[in-house]
Amino acid sequence: MSLTHHTIQDGWFREVSDDSFPGQGLELRVKKILYTGQSAFQDILVFESTDYGNVLVLDGIIQVSERDEFAYQEMITHIPIMAHPNPRSVLVIGGGDGGVLREVVKHDEVNRAVLVEIDETVIELSKRYLPNMSCSFNHPKVEVKLCDGFKYLQELSKSKDKFDVIITDSSDPDGPAAAFFQKQYYFQLLYNSLNEDGIVIMQASENVWLNIDNLRVTKRSHWKSFPVVKYTYTTVPTYTSGQLGLMISSKTPNLQLNKPLRRLSQEKEDELFKYYNGDIHEASFILPTWAKKYLK
């Protein structure tokens, strides 16, 4: 019996969200539905597309496609790590597909990478259908903790265990990730879970072409806890409007997050990365005039 899903009709997957993407949508042509199911936390769909490889969808929203996932994974990972003076420990909140972990362990400086994922089903399906992303779960530097990221941070903030870099690779602000976007307390937990020179980055679930008002609110929320806050972005075709915003903050006053403290040779960049390089690190912080004024 062939699988079906409410987001797929006439051979096309359709993503529509009036809350997140008002007045627009995204469609991908479907070759084959690989999995549909409801985990303890969310609706999950995996399908093979005709042009973008395998695609992971959570609660109707595309999380990754094999064709363009690296554009997001690399930027959310390498910008904070390359901006940090000595990134030895990295915490990843969410990211059960394993893409961020794959990028984190490329850095020799990092000796500990902890991933906190609430939904084990996402990890298992990624290992099955997204092998190029989930290839680092068994890496010796990696620890996986199956629990709620918000609760994990609550405990971490009270302990002596801290991290140099925290990457919040959560899904959109619906379902399991809602607490990450709705509670100001969350940003203070991030601050308290970092070492003194720590950096945190999170996907903003918006960009300047979508709900820029929400970006401004998120940036102001960061300012209440962090002395340095900047907006950057990456380009990803399968995210509605083709961009995804990233909000990065530092506990170190006057740290220039838009400039990498360390640079690799072009040969090494070509070997390790498909999207990230030192030049695009700096360029990704440059915004159109109207957006720069509005967010400032």
PDB file of C-alpha atoms in Angstrom, residues 98-232:
ATOM      1  CA  GLY A  98      22.901  15.283  12.642  1.00  0.00           C
ATOM      2  CA  GLY A  99      23.908  17.965  10.144  1.00  0.00           C
ATOM      3  CA  VAL A 100      25.289  20.417  12.699  1.00  0.00           C
ATOM      4  CA  LEU A 101      27.198  17.643  14.477  1.00  0.00           C
ATOM      5  CA  ARG A 102      28.805  16.696  11.171  1.00  0.00           C
ATOM      6  CA  GLU A 103      30.106  20.252  10.855  1.00  0.00           C
ATOM      7  CA  VAL A 104      31.138  20.698  14.505  1.00  0.00           C
ATOM      8  CA  VAL A 105      33.511  17.716  14.529  1.00  0.00           C
ATOM      9  CA  LYS A 106      35.396  19.119  11.519  1.00  0.00           C
ATOM     10  CA  HIS A 107      37.114  21.515  13.936  1.00  0.00           C
ATOM     11  CA  ASP A 108      40.223  20.101  15.596  1.00  0.00           C
ATOM     12  CA  GLU A 109      39.916  22.668  18.393  1.00  0.00           C
ATOM     13  CA  VAL A 110      36.605  21.172  19.533  1.00  0.00           C
ATOM     14  CA  ASN A 111      37.066  18.217  21.872  1.00  0.00           C
ATOM     15  CA  ARG A 112      33.468  17.867  23.098  1.00  0.00           C
ATOM     16  CA  ALA A 113      30.180  18.090  21.191  1.00  0.00           C
ATOM     17  CA  VAL A 114      26.903  17.454  23.047  1.00  0.00           C
ATOM     18  CA  LEU A 115      23.615  17.139  21.162  1.00  0.00           C
ATOM     19  CA  VAL A 116      20.326  17.435  23.067  1.00  0.00           C
ATOM     20  CA  GLU A 117      17.341  16.147  21.073  1.00  0.00           C
ATOM     21  CA  ILE A 118      13.862  15.508  22.437  1.00  0.00           C
ATOM     22  CA  ASP A 119      12.620  13.312  19.590  1.00  0.00           C
ATOM     23  CA  GLU A 120      14.601  10.100  19.127  1.00  0.00           C
ATOM     24  CA  THR A 121      12.470   9.253  16.081  1.00  0.00           C
ATOM     25  CA  VAL A 122      14.058  12.146  14.163  1.00  0.00           C
ATOM     26  CA  ILE A 123      17.522  10.737  14.871  1.00  0.00           C
ATOM     27  CA  GLU A 124      16.581   7.221  13.791  1.00  0.00           C
ATOM     28  CA  LEU A 125      14.892   8.374  10.592  1.00  0.00           C
ATOM     29  CA  SER A 126      17.835  10.611   9.739  1.00  0.00           C
ATOM     30  CA  LYS A 127      20.219   7.692  10.127  1.00  0.00           C
ATOM     31  CA  ARG A 128      18.038   5.743   7.706  1.00  0.00           C
ATOM     32  CA  TYR A 129      17.155   8.373   5.115  1.00  0.00           C
ATOM     33  CA  LEU A 130      19.795  11.124   5.535  1.00  0.00           C
ATOM     34  CA  PRO A 131      23.056   9.173   5.949  1.00  0.00           C
ATOM     35  CA  ASN A 132      25.305  11.990   4.732  1.00  0.00           C
ATOM     36  CA  MET A 133      23.957  14.243   7.479  1.00  0.00           C
ATOM     37  CA  SER A 134      23.779  11.733  10.321  1.00  0.00           C
ATOM     38  CA  CYS A 135      27.284  10.370   9.825  1.00  0.00           C
ATOM     39  CA  SER A 136      28.789  11.772  13.052  1.00  0.00           C
ATOM     40  CA  PHE A 137      26.531  10.385  15.776  1.00  0.00           C
ATOM     41  CA  ASN A 138      29.147   7.772  16.642  1.00  0.00           C
ATOM     42  CA  HIS A 139      32.088  10.168  16.514  1.00  0.00           C
ATOM     43  CA  PRO A 140      34.254   9.927  19.671  1.00  0.00           C
ATOM     44  CA  LYS A 141      33.778  13.642  20.438  1.00  0.00           C
ATOM     45  CA  VAL A 142      29.976  13.364  20.387  1.00  0.00           C
ATOM     46  CA  GLU A 143      27.546  12.825  23.286  1.00  0.00           C
ATOM     47  CA  VAL A 144      23.799  12.482  22.597  1.00  0.00           C
ATOM     48  CA  LYS A 145      21.254  13.266  25.304  1.00  0.00           C
ATOM     49  CA  LEU A 146      17.602  12.406  24.647  1.00  0.00           C
ATOM     50  CA  CYS A 147      15.714  15.002  26.649  1.00  0.00           C
ATOM     51  CA  ASP A 148      13.968  18.362  26.488  1.00  0.00           C
ATOM     52  CA  GLY A 149      16.433  21.097  25.528  1.00  0.00           C
ATOM     53  CA  PHE A 150      14.777  23.744  27.707  1.00  0.00           C
ATOM     54  CA  LYS A 151      14.914  21.532  30.796  1.00  0.00           C
ATOM     55  CA  TYR A 152      18.489  20.550  29.992  1.00  0.00           C
ATOM     56  CA  LEU A 153      19.485  24.225  29.942  1.00  0.00           C
ATOM     57  CA  GLN A 154      17.693  24.827  33.227  1.00  0.00           C
ATOM     58  CA  GLU A 155      19.902  22.228  34.891  1.00  0.00           C
ATOM     59  CA  LEU A 156      23.024  23.244  32.992  1.00  0.00           C
ATOM     60  CA  SER A 157      22.690  26.897  33.978  1.00  0.00           C
ATOM     61  CA  LYS A 158      22.850  25.898  37.650  1.00  0.00           C
ATOM     62  CA  SER A 159      25.862  23.612  37.261  1.00  0.00           C
ATOM     63  CA  LYS A 160      29.602  24.246  36.820  1.00  0.00           C
ATOM     64  CA  ASP A 161      29.507  22.566  33.403  1.00  0.00           C
ATOM     65  CA  LYS A 162      29.573  25.300  30.728  1.00  0.00           C
ATOM     66  CA  PHE A 163      30.103  25.495  26.961  1.00  0.00           C
ATOM     67  CA  ASP A 164      32.100  27.756  24.684  1.00  0.00           C
ATOM     68  CA  VAL A 165      29.526  27.684  21.876  1.00  0.00           C
ATOM     69  CA  ILE A 166      25.807  26.851  21.974  1.00  0.00           C
ATOM     70  CA  ILE A 167      23.960  26.238  18.714  1.00  0.00           C
ATOM     71  CA  THR A 168      20.168  26.260  18.926  1.00  0.00           C
ATOM     72  CA  ASP A 169      19.196  24.205  15.888  1.00  0.00           C
ATOM     73  CA  SER A 170      15.514  24.062  16.719  1.00  0.00           C
ATOM     74  CA  SER A 171      12.540  23.727  14.412  1.00  0.00           C
ATOM     75  CA  ASP A 172      10.086  26.584  13.841  1.00  0.00           C
ATOM     76  CA  PRO A 173       8.226  28.119  16.830  1.00  0.00           C
ATOM     77  CA  ASP A 174       5.459  25.553  16.899  1.00  0.00           C
ATOM     78  CA  GLY A 175       5.288  22.255  18.769  1.00  0.00           C
ATOM     79  CA  PRO A 176       8.406  21.130  20.699  1.00  0.00           C
ATOM     80  CA  ALA A 177      10.433  24.260  19.936  1.00  0.00           C
ATOM     81  CA  ALA A 178       7.864  26.803  21.138  1.00  0.00           C
ATOM     82  CA  ALA A 179       9.629  27.453  24.460  1.00  0.00           C
ATOM     83  CA  PHE A 180      12.798  28.517  22.658  1.00  0.00           C
ATOM     84  CA  PHE A 181      11.051  31.472  21.026  1.00  0.00           C
ATOM     85  CA  GLN A 182       8.411  32.485  23.540  1.00  0.00           C
ATOM     86  CA  LYS A 183      10.227  32.757  26.870  1.00  0.00           C
ATOM     87  CA  GLN A 184      12.687  35.552  27.665  1.00  0.00           C
ATOM     88  CA  TYR A 185      13.973  33.276  30.417  1.00  0.00           C
ATOM     89  CA  TYR A 186      15.374  31.033  27.674  1.00  0.00           C
ATOM     90  CA  PHE A 187      17.919  33.655  26.598  1.00  0.00           C
ATOM     91  CA  GLN A 188      19.110  34.074  30.165  1.00  0.00           C
ATOM     92  CA  LEU A 189      19.495  30.307  30.437  1.00  0.00           C
ATOM     93  CA  LEU A 190      21.687  30.382  27.344  1.00  0.00           C
ATOM     94  CA  TYR A 191      23.804  33.144  28.872  1.00  0.00           C
ATOM     95  CA  ASN A 192      24.204  31.251  32.144  1.00  0.00           C
ATOM     96  CA  SER A 193      25.185  28.050  30.305  1.00  0.00           C
ATOM     97  CA  LEU A 194      28.143  29.640  28.488  1.00  0.00           C
ATOM     98  CA  ASN A 195      31.713  30.150  29.553  1.00  0.00           C
ATOM     99  CA  GLU A 196      32.816  33.753  30.055  1.00  0.00           C
ATOM    100  CA  ASP A 197      33.804  34.187  26.394  1.00  0.00           C
ATOM    101  CA  GLY A 198      30.887  32.110  25.106  1.00  0.00           C
ATOM    102  CA  ILE A 199      28.899  32.572  21.908  1.00  0.00           C
ATOM    103  CA  VAL A 200      25.369  31.418  21.109  1.00  0.00           C
ATOM    104  CA  ILE A 201      23.674  31.236  17.715  1.00  0.00           C
ATOM    105  CA  MET A 202      20.098  30.278  16.875  1.00  0.00           C
ATOM    106  CA  GLN A 203      17.994  30.042  13.775  1.00  0.00           C
ATOM    107  CA  ALA A 204      15.591  32.938  13.925  1.00  0.00           C
ATOM    108  CA  SER A 205      12.752  31.216  12.029  1.00  0.00           C
ATOM    109  CA  GLU A 206      12.429  34.424  10.005  1.00  0.00           C
ATOM    110  CA  ASN A 207      14.358  36.646   7.623  1.00  0.00           C
ATOM    111  CA  VAL A 208      14.111  40.255   6.476  1.00  0.00           C
ATOM    112  CA  TRP A 209      11.657  39.287   3.695  1.00  0.00           C
ATOM    113  CA  LEU A 210       9.237  37.488   6.010  1.00  0.00           C
ATOM    114  CA  ASN A 211       8.260  38.657   9.504  1.00  0.00           C
ATOM    115  CA  ILE A 212      10.929  41.270  10.106  1.00  0.00           C
ATOM    116  CA  ASP A 213       8.927  42.514  13.107  1.00  0.00           C
ATOM    117  CA  ASN A 214       9.571  39.173  14.785  1.00  0.00           C
ATOM    118  CA  LEU A 215      13.274  39.508  14.050  1.00  0.00           C
ATOM    119  CA  ARG A 216      13.361  42.853  15.814  1.00  0.00           C
ATOM    120  CA  VAL A 217      11.562  41.412  18.832  1.00  0.00           C
ATOM    121  CA  THR A 218      13.968  38.461  18.955  1.00  0.00           C
ATOM    122  CA  LYS A 219      16.980  40.756  18.696  1.00  0.00           C
ATOM    123  CA  ARG A 220      15.680  42.917  21.540  1.00  0.00           C
ATOM    124  CA  SER A 221      15.164  39.785  23.652  1.00  0.00           C
ATOM    125  CA  HIS A 222      18.816  38.847  23.096  1.00  0.00           C
ATOM    126  CA  TRP A 223      19.929  42.362  24.052  1.00  0.00           C
ATOM    127  CA  LYS A 224      18.359  41.927  27.494  1.00  0.00           C
ATOM    128  CA  SER A 225      20.865  39.154  28.232  1.00  0.00           C
ATOM    129  CA  PHE A 226      23.853  39.665  25.898  1.00  0.00           C
ATOM    130  CA  PRO A 227      26.045  42.755  25.300  1.00  0.00           C
ATOM    131  CA  VAL A 228      26.691  41.832  21.660  1.00  0.00           C
ATOM    132  CA  VAL A 229      23.885  40.743  19.293  1.00  0.00           C
ATOM    133  CA  LYS A 230      23.998  40.527  15.513  1.00  0.00           C
ATOM    134  CA  TYR A 231      21.789  39.227  12.728  1.00  0.00           C
ATOM    135  CA  THR A 232      23.215  37.170   9.885  1.00  0.00           C
TER     136      THR A 232
END
